[in-house]
Structure formats: C-alpha cells, structure tokens
Coordinates of C-alpha atoms in Angstrom, one line a residue:
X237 CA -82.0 -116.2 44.7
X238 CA -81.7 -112.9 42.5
X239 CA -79.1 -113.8 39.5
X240 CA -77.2 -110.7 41.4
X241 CA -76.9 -112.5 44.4
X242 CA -76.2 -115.8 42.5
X243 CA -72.8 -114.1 41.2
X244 CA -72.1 -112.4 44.3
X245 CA -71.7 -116.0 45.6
X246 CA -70.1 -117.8 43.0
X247 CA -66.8 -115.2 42.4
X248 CA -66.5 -114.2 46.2
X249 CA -64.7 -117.4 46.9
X250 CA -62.5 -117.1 44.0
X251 CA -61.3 -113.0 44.4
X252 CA -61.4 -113.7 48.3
X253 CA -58.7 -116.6 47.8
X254 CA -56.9 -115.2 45.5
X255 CA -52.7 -114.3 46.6
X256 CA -53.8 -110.6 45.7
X257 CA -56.7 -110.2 47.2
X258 CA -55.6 -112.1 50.3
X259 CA -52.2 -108.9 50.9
X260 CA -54.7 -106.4 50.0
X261 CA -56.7 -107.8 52.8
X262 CA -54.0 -107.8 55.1
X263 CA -52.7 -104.2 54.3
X264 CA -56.5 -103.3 54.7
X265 CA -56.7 -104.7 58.3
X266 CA -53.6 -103.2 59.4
X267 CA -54.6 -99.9 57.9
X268 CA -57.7 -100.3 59.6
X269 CA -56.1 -101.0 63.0
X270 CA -53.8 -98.3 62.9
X271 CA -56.8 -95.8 62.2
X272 CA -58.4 -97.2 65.2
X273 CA -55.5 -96.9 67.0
X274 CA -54.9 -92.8 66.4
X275 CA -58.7 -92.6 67.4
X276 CA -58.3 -94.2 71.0
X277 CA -55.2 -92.2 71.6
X278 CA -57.4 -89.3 70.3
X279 CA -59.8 -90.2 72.3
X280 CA -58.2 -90.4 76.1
X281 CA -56.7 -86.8 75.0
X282 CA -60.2 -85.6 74.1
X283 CA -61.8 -86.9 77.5
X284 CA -59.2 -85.6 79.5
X285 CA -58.9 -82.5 77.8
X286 CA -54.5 -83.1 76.7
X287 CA -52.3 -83.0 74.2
X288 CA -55.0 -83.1 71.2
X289 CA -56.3 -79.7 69.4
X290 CA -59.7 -80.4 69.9
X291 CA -61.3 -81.7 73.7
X292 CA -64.5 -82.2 74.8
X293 CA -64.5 -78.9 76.4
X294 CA -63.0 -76.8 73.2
X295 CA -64.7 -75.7 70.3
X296 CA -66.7 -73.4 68.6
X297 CA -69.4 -71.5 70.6
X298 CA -73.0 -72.8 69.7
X299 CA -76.7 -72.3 71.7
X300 CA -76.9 -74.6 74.4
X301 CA -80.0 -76.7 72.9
X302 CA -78.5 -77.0 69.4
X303 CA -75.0 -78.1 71.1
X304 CA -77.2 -80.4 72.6
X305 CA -78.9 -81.8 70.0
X306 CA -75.8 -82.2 68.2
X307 CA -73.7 -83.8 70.4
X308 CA -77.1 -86.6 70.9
X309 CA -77.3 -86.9 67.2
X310 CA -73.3 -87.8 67.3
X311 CA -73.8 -90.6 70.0
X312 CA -76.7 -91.9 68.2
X313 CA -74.8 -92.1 65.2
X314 CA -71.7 -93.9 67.1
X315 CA -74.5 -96.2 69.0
X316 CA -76.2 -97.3 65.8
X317 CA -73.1 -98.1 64.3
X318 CA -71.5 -99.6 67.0
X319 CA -74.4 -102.3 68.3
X320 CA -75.9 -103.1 64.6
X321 CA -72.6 -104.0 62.8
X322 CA -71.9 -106.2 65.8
X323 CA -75.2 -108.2 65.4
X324 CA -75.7 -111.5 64.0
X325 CA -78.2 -111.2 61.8
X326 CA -76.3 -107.8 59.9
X327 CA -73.1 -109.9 60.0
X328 CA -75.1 -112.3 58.0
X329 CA -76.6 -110.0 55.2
X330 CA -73.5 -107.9 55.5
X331 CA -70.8 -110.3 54.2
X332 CA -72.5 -110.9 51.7
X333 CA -71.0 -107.8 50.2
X334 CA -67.9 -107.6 52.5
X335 CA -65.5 -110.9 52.5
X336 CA -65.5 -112.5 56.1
X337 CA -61.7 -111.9 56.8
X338 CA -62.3 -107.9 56.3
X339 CA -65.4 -107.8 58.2
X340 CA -64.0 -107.0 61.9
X341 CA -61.5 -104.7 59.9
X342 CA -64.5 -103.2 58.4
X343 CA -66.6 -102.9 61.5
X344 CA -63.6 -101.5 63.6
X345 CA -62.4 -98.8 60.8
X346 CA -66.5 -98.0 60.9
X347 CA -66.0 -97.4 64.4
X348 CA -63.0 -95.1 64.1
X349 CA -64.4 -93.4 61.6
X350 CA -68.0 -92.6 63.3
X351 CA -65.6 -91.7 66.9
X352 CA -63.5 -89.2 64.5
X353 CA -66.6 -87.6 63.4
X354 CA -67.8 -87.3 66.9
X355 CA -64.6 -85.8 67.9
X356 CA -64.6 -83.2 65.0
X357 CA -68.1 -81.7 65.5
X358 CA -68.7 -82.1 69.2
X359 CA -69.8 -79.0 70.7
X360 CA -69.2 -77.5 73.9
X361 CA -71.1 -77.2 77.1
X362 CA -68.9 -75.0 78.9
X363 CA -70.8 -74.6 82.2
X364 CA -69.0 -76.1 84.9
X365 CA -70.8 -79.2 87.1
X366 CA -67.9 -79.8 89.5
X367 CA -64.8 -78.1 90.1
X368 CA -61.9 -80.0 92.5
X369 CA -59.7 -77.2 94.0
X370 CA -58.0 -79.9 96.0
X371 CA -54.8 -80.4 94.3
X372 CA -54.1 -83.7 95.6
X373 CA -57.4 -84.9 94.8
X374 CA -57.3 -83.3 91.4
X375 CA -54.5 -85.5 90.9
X376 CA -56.0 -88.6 92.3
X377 CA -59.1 -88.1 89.9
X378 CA -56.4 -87.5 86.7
X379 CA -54.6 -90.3 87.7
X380 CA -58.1 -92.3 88.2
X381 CA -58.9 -91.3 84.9
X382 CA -56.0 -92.4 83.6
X383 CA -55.9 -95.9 85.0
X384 CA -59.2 -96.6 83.6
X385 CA -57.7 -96.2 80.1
X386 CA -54.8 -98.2 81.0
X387 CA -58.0 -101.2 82.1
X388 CA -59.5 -100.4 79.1
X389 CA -56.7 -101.8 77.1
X390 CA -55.2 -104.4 79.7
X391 CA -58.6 -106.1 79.3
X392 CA -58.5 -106.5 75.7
X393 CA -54.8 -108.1 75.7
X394 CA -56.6 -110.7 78.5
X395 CA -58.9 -112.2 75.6
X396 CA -56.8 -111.5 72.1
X397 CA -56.9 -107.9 71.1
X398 CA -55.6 -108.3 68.0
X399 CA -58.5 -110.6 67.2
X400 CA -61.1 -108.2 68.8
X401 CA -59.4 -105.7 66.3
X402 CA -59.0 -107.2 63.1
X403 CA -55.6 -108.1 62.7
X404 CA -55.4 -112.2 63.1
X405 CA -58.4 -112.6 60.8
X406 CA -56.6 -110.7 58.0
X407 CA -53.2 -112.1 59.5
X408 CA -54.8 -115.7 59.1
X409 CA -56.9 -115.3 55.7
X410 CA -53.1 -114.3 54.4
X411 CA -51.1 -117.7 55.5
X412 CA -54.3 -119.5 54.9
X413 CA -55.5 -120.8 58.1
X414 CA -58.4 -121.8 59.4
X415 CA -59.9 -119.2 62.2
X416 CA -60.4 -121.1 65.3
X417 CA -63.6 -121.6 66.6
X418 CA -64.9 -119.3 69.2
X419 CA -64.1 -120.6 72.8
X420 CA -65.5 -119.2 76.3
X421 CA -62.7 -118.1 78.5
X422 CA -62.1 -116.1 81.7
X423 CA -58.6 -114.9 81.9
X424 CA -57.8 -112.9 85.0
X425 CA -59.7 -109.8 85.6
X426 CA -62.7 -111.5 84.2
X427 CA -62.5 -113.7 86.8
X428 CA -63.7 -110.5 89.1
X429 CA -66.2 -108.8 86.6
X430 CA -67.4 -109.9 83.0
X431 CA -66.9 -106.5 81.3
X432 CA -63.8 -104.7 82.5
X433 CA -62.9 -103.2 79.4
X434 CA -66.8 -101.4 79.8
X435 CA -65.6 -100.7 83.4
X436 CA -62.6 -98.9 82.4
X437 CA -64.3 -96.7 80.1
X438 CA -67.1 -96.1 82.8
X439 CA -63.6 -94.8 85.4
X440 CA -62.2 -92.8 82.5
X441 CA -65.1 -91.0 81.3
X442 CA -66.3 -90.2 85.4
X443 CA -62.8 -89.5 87.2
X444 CA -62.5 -85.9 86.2
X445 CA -61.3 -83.1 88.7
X446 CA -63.2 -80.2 86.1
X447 CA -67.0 -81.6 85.2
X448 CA -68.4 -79.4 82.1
X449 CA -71.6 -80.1 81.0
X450 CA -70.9 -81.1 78.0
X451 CA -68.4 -83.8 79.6
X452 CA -71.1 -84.8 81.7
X453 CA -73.3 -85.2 78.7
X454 CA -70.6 -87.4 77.0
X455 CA -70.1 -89.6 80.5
X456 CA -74.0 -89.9 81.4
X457 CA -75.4 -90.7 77.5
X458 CA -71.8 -93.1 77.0
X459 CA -72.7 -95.0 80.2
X460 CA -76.2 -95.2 79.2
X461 CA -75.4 -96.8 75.9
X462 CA -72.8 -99.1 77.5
X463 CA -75.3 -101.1 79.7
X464 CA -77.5 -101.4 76.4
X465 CA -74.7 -102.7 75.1
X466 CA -73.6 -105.0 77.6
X467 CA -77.3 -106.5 77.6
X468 CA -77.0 -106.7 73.6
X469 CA -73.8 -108.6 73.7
X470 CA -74.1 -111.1 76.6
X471 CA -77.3 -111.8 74.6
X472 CA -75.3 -112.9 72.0
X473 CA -73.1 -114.9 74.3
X474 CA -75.9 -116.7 75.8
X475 CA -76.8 -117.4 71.9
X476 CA -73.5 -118.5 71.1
X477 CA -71.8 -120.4 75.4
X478 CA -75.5 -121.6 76.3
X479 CA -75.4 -122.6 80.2
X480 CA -71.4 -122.1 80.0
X481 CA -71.9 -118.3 79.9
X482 CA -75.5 -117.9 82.0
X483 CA -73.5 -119.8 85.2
X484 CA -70.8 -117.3 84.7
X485 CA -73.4 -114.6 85.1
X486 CA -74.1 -116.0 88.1
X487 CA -71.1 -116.7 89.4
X488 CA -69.2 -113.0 88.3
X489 CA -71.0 -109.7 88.7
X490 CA -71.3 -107.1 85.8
X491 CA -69.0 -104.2 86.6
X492 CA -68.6 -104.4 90.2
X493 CA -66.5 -107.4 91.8
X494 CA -68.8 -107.9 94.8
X495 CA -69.6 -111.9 93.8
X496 CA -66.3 -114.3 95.3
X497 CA -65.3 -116.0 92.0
X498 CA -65.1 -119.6 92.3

C-alpha cells in the first residue's frame, strides 16, 4: 500500500463521521435526488415530445450520418456510465475516493448528469417511420406511453426508491444507523416479471402514435442496452441471492408475465 493510499484510509473514517461532513452528505444526496428527479420529468417530456423546450424530435438540423454518430456516441456515453459505476469491482476501487454513504448519490447524480447531456445535444432524425392517423389509436398509444412511465416509477416504490436513489443511505449515515443488509424480495408486480421498471421504459420508449427515426434510434439502441443490462445485473444478483435468485429466474419470466408465479 502506496503511503497515498495509506492516508486515504486512515482520515476517511474520521471526516466521513464527522457531524459536518455527515449534513453535508445529506444535503448532497438530496441535491443529488432532486437533479435526478428534473432529469426523469425531462425525460418523459423529451420521449413524448411535451411540455419541455427540447424533444427528441427538435433541434438543430445536422447530416443524417453525423446526427447518427452523435446521438451513438451519447448512448455509449450514458451506457458506460450507467453499467460500470454499478459494478462491483468499480464500487470497490471507487470508494476509495468517494465515502460509501455518497456513493449511490454519486452514481445517480452521474446518471443525471450523462441523461442531461444526452438531452442537450441529441440530434434529430426527422424522417418519419410511422405515422397513426387514427385518433383514437393515437390516443391509446399516448396514453400507452404514458402508463409505462407511470410502471417505471410504481416499480421502484415496490422495492425502496429512495434507497435505489440515494436518499436513505445519506438519510441513515446522518442519524447514524447501520444500513441493513441487502435482502431478496418480490413485492407485487415482481411477482409477474423480474424487471418491470426495464418493462416500463421498453412501453414508454415504443408506444408512440408519430415514429421519427431519430425516436426509433433512441427506442431500438435503449432496448438494446437494457437487456445488456438486465444480463449485467441479475449477474450480480446471482453473485450476491445464490440459488434464492436463480429459482426465481425460473419461476418468473423476464419482461413478459407468461410463467404462473407460484
């Protein structure tokens, strides 16, 4: 061990449990939330193309490969970010550095911050895919769309959101209390699929009466990257349940509830 590494060790403990550091943790996590927070309500405006100055089908006029390219890069940029702060063994080297009761606060505000970007230079693919003149259909696919933000967040209230977010680690690192250890559990709809907050996403980003290309792009490329990441993280949870989570896998299907839970 590197004499840097040796005092990185020995003073963390002390400025982590310090009465200071321990509010300015807590104001960091809530500030972190509430950035994340703006970005998802960004976000189902951008997808659906309302109430935000900027959508996915808005924006300055670029050549179609470079607006390409672009929006790829983006993605790739959100993807990296997105899978490799969640693994393990970054978690490991990267508090280190960053104190244990920031690091979800850290990782979500990384998010935002990488979706933001994404938002701000996305570039436009104007040519239209699909076009629903029906308007009662148009309206079923808005309010399709709609519902599979609504699952998006639903889901995440089902297993603790404010834990998936941030907030109790901050919350507990304030009062002093000891995180609870991590404990498998299938509330409700994950009783019918294992990912339906990945589900919801898949609904929103597909149920769209007008299909640009450059929405397309976003729904095909997003979809993509959500089955990596689905194979990513139930590796994880096969790391961390053992048999508990493979018999799940069995027993509940991915996206789709075709398996009878029992």
């Amino acid at each position: 061990m590197t004499q840097i590494d040796h005092q990185v060790h020995s003073i963390g403990p002390e400025v982590t449990g310090s009465r200071i550091f321990r509010f300015i943790a807590f104001l960091y996590g809530i500030a972190a939330y509430l950035v994340f927070f703006v970005t998802v309500l960004y976000a189902i405006g951008f997808v659906m193309g309302v109430m935000v100055p900027k959508t996915i089908d808005t924006g300055s006029d670029t050549p179609t490969v470079e607006a390409v390219i672009i929006n790829l890069l983006l993605m790739t940029l959100f993807a990296l970010q997105h899978s490799v702060m969640a693994r393990k063994q970054f978690k490991a080297w990267w508090t280190q550095f960053v104190p244990k009761a920031v690091e979800r606060s850290t990782y979500v505000l990384f998010a935002s911050l990488s979706l933001l970007l994404l938002f701000w230079q996305w570039r436009p693919l104007p040519s239209i895919i699909w076009n629903v003149e029906n308007p009662d259909l148009a309206v079923t696919l808005v309010t399709l769309s709609f519902a599979g933000w609504v699952l998006v967040f639903t889901s995440t209230f089902m297993i603790n959101h404010f834990e998936l977010f941030g907030l109790n680690q901050v919350t507990d690192h304030l009062v002093g209390k000891e995180a609870a250890p991590p404990r498998f559990k299938t509330p409700l709809l994950y009783k019918f699929v294992r990912h339906p907050i990945y589900l919801g996403f898949i609904i929103a980003f597909w149920a769209a009466p007008v299909m640009t290309a450059g929405h397309l792009l976003f729904a095909a490329v997003t979809t993509l990257y959500i089955f990596v990441g689905i194979a990513l993280e139930e590796s994880d949870l096969v790391a961390l349940f053992g048999d508990e989570y493979r018999q799940y896998k069995q027993r509940v299907s991915m996206l789709i509830p075709w398996r009878r839970s029992v």
